[in-house]
PDB file of C-alpha atoms in Angstrom:
ATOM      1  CA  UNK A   1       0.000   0.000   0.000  1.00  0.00           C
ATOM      2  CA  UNK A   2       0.974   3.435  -0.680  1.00  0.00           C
ATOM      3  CA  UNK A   3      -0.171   6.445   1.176  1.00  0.00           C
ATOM      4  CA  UNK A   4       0.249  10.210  -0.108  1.00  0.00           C
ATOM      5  CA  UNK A   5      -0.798  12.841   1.574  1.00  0.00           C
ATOM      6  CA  UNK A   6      -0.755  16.899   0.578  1.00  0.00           C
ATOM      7  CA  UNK A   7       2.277  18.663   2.796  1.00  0.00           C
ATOM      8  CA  UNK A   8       0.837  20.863   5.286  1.00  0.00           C
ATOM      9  CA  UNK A   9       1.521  23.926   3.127  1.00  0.00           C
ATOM     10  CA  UNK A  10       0.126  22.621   0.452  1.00  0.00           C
ATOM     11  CA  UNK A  11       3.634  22.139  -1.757  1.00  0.00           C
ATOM     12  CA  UNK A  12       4.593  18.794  -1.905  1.00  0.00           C
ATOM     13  CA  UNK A  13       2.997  15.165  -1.875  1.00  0.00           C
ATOM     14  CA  UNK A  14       4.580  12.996   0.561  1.00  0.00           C
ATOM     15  CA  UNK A  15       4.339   9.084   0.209  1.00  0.00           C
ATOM     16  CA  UNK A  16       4.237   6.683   2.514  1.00  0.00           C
ATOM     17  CA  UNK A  17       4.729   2.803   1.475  1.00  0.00           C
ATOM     18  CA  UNK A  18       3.641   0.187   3.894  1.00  0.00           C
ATOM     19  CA  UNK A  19       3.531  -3.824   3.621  1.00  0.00           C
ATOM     20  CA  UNK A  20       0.716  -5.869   5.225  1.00  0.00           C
ATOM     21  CA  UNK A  21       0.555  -9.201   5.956  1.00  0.00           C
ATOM     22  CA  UNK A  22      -1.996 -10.846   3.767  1.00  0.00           C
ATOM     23  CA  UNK A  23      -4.097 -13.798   4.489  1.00  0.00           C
ATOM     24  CA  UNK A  24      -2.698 -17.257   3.908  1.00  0.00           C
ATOM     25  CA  UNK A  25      -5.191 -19.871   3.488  1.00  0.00           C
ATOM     26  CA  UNK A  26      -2.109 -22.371   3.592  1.00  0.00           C
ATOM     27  CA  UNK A  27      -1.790 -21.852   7.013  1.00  0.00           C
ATOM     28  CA  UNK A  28      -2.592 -24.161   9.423  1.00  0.00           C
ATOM     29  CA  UNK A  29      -6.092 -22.808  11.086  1.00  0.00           C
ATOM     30  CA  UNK A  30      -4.419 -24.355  14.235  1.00  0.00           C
ATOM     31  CA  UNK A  31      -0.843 -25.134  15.106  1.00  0.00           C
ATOM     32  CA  UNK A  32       0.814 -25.387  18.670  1.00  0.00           C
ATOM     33  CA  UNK A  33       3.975 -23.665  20.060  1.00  0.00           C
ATOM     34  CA  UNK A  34       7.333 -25.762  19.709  1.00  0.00           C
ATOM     35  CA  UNK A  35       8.012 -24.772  23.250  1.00  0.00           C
ATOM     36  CA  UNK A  36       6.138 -26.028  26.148  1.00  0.00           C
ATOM     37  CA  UNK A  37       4.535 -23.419  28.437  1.00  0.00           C
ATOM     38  CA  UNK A  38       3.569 -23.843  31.917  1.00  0.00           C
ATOM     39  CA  UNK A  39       0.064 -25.221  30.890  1.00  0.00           C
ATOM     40  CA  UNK A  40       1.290 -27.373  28.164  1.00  0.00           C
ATOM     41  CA  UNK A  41       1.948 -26.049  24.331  1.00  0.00           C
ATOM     42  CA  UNK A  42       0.369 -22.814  23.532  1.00  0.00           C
ATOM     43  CA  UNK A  43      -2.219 -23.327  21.142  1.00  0.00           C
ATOM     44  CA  UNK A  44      -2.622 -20.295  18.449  1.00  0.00           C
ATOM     45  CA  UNK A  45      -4.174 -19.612  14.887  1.00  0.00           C
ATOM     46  CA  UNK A  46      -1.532 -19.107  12.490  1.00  0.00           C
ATOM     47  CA  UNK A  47      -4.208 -17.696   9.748  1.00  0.00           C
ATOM     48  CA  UNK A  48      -5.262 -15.525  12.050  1.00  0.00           C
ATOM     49  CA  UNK A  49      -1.573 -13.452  12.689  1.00  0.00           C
ATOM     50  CA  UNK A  50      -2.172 -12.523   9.137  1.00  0.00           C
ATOM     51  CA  UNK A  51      -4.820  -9.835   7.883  1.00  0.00           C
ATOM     52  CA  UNK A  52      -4.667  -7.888  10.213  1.00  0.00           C
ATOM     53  CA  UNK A  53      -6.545  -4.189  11.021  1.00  0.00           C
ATOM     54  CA  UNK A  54      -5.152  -1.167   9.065  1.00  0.00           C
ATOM     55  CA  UNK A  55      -6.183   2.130  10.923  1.00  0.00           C
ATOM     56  CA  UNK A  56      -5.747   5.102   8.631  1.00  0.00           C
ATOM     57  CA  UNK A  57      -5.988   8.040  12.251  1.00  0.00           C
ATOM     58  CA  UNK A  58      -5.498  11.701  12.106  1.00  0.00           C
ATOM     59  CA  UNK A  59      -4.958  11.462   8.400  1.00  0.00           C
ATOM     60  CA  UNK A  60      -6.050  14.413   7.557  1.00  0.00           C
ATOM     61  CA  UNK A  61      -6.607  14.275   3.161  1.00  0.00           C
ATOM     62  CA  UNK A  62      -4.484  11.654   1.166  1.00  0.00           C
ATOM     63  CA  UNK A  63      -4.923   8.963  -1.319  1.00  0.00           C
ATOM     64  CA  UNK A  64      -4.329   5.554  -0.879  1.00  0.00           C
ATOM     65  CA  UNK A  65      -2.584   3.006  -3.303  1.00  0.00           C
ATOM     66  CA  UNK A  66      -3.445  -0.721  -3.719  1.00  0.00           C
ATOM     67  CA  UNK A  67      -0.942  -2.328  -5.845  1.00  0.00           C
ATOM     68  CA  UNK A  68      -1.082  -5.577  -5.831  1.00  0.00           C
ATOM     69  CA  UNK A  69      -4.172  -7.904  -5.073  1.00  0.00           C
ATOM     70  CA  UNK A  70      -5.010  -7.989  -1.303  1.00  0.00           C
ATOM     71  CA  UNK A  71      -6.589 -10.359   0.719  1.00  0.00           C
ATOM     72  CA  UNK A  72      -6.964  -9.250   4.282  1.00  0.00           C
ATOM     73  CA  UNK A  73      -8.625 -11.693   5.621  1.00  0.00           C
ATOM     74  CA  UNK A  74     -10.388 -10.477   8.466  1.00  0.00           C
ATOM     75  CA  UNK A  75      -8.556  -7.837   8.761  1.00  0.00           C
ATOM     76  CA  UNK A  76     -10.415  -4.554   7.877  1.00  0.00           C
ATOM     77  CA  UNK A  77      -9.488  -0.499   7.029  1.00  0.00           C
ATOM     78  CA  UNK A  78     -10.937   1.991   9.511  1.00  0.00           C
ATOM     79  CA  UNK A  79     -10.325   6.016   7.986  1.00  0.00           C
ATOM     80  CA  UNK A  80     -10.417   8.801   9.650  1.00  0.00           C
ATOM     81  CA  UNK A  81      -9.774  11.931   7.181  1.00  0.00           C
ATOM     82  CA  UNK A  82     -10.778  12.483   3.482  1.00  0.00           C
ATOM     83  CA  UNK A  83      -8.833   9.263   1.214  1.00  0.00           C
ATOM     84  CA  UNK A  84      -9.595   8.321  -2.351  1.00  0.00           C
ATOM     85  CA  UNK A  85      -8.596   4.277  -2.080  1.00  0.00           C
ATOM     86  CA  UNK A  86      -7.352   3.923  -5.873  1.00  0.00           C
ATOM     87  CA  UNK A  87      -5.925   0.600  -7.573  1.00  0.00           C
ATOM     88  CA  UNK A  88      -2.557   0.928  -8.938  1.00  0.00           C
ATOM     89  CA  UNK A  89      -3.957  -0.692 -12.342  1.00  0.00           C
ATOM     90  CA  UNK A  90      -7.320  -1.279 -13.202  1.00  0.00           C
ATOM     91  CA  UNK A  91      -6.838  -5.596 -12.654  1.00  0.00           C
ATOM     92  CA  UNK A  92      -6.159  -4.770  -8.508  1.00  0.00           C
ATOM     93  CA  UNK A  93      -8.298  -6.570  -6.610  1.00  0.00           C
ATOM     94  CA  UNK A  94      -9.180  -5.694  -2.465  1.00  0.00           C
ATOM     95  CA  UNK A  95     -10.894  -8.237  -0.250  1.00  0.00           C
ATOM     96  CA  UNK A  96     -11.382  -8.207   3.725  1.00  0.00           C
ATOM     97  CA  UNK A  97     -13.771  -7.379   6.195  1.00  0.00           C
ATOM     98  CA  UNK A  98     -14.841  -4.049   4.977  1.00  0.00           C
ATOM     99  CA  UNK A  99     -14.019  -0.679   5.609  1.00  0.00           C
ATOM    100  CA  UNK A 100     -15.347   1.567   8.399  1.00  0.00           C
ATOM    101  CA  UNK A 101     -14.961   5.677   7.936  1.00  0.00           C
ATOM    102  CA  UNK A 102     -15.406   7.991  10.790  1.00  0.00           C
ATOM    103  CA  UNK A 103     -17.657  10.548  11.593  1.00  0.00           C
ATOM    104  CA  UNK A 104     -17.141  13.753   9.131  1.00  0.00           C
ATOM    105  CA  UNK A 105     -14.815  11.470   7.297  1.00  0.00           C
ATOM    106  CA  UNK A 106     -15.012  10.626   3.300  1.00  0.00           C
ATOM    107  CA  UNK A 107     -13.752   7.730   1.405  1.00  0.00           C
ATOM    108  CA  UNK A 108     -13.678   7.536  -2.303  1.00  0.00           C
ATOM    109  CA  UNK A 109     -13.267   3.991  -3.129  1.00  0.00           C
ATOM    110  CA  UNK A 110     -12.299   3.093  -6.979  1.00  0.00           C
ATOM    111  CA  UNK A 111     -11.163  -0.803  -5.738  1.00  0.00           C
ATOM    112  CA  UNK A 112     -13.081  -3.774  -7.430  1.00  0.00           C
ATOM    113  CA  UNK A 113     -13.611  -6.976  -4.997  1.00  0.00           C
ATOM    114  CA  UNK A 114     -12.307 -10.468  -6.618  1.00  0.00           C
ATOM    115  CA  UNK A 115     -14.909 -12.088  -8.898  1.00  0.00           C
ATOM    116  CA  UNK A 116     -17.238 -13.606  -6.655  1.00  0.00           C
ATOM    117  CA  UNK A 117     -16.036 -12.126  -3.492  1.00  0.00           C
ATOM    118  CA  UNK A 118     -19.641 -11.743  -1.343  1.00  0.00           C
ATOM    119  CA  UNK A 119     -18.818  -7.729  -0.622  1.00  0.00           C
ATOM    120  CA  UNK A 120     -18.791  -6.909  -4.108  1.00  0.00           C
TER     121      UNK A 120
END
């Protein structure tokens, strides 16, 4: 994902790139710790350290840019600010939990969902 965002005087775009884990359907749904805990083996969801929430705070105006297909699992994007969420190319693809946008927030959102995908 790429962020930009207007300077505060108005001058210059600044960018921001970020990488998120994306969901891995591979994963095991549930998978134990190689190292014993006082209770026994720690049991955890490996799908689940992936996907995670993406909060977008105190943004202010920027636009945000999806290049490559992303599956977020149940992970979801919560905005506060003005965004336009753009695709990089036309072919990106977004998929996750949804999107929430604050109060007195916009989002413009110009992502398709995969083919199929029950949001879209």
């Amino acid at each position: 994902l790429t962020l930009t965002r207007p300077s505060k005087d108005g001058s210059k775009a600044k960018s921001e790139v970020g990488t998120v884990k994306l969901f891995n359907p591979s994963l095991n749904q549930t998978a134990k710790e190689r190292v014993k805990a006082a209770a026994g083996y720690n049991i955890y969801q490996p799908r689940m350290e992936y996907g995670k929430n993406i909060y977008l705070g105190d943004q202010g105006k920027g636009t945000l840019t999806i290049e490559n297909n992303i599956n977020q699992g149940a992970g979801g994007l919560y905005f506060e600010g003005d965004f336009v969420v753009k695709p990089s190319d036309n072919n990106v693809t977004w998929q996750g939990a949804g999107i929430s946008v604050g109060e007195e927030s916009t989002v413009e959102w110009q992502v398709h969902n995969p083919e199929g995908d029950r949001l879209s």
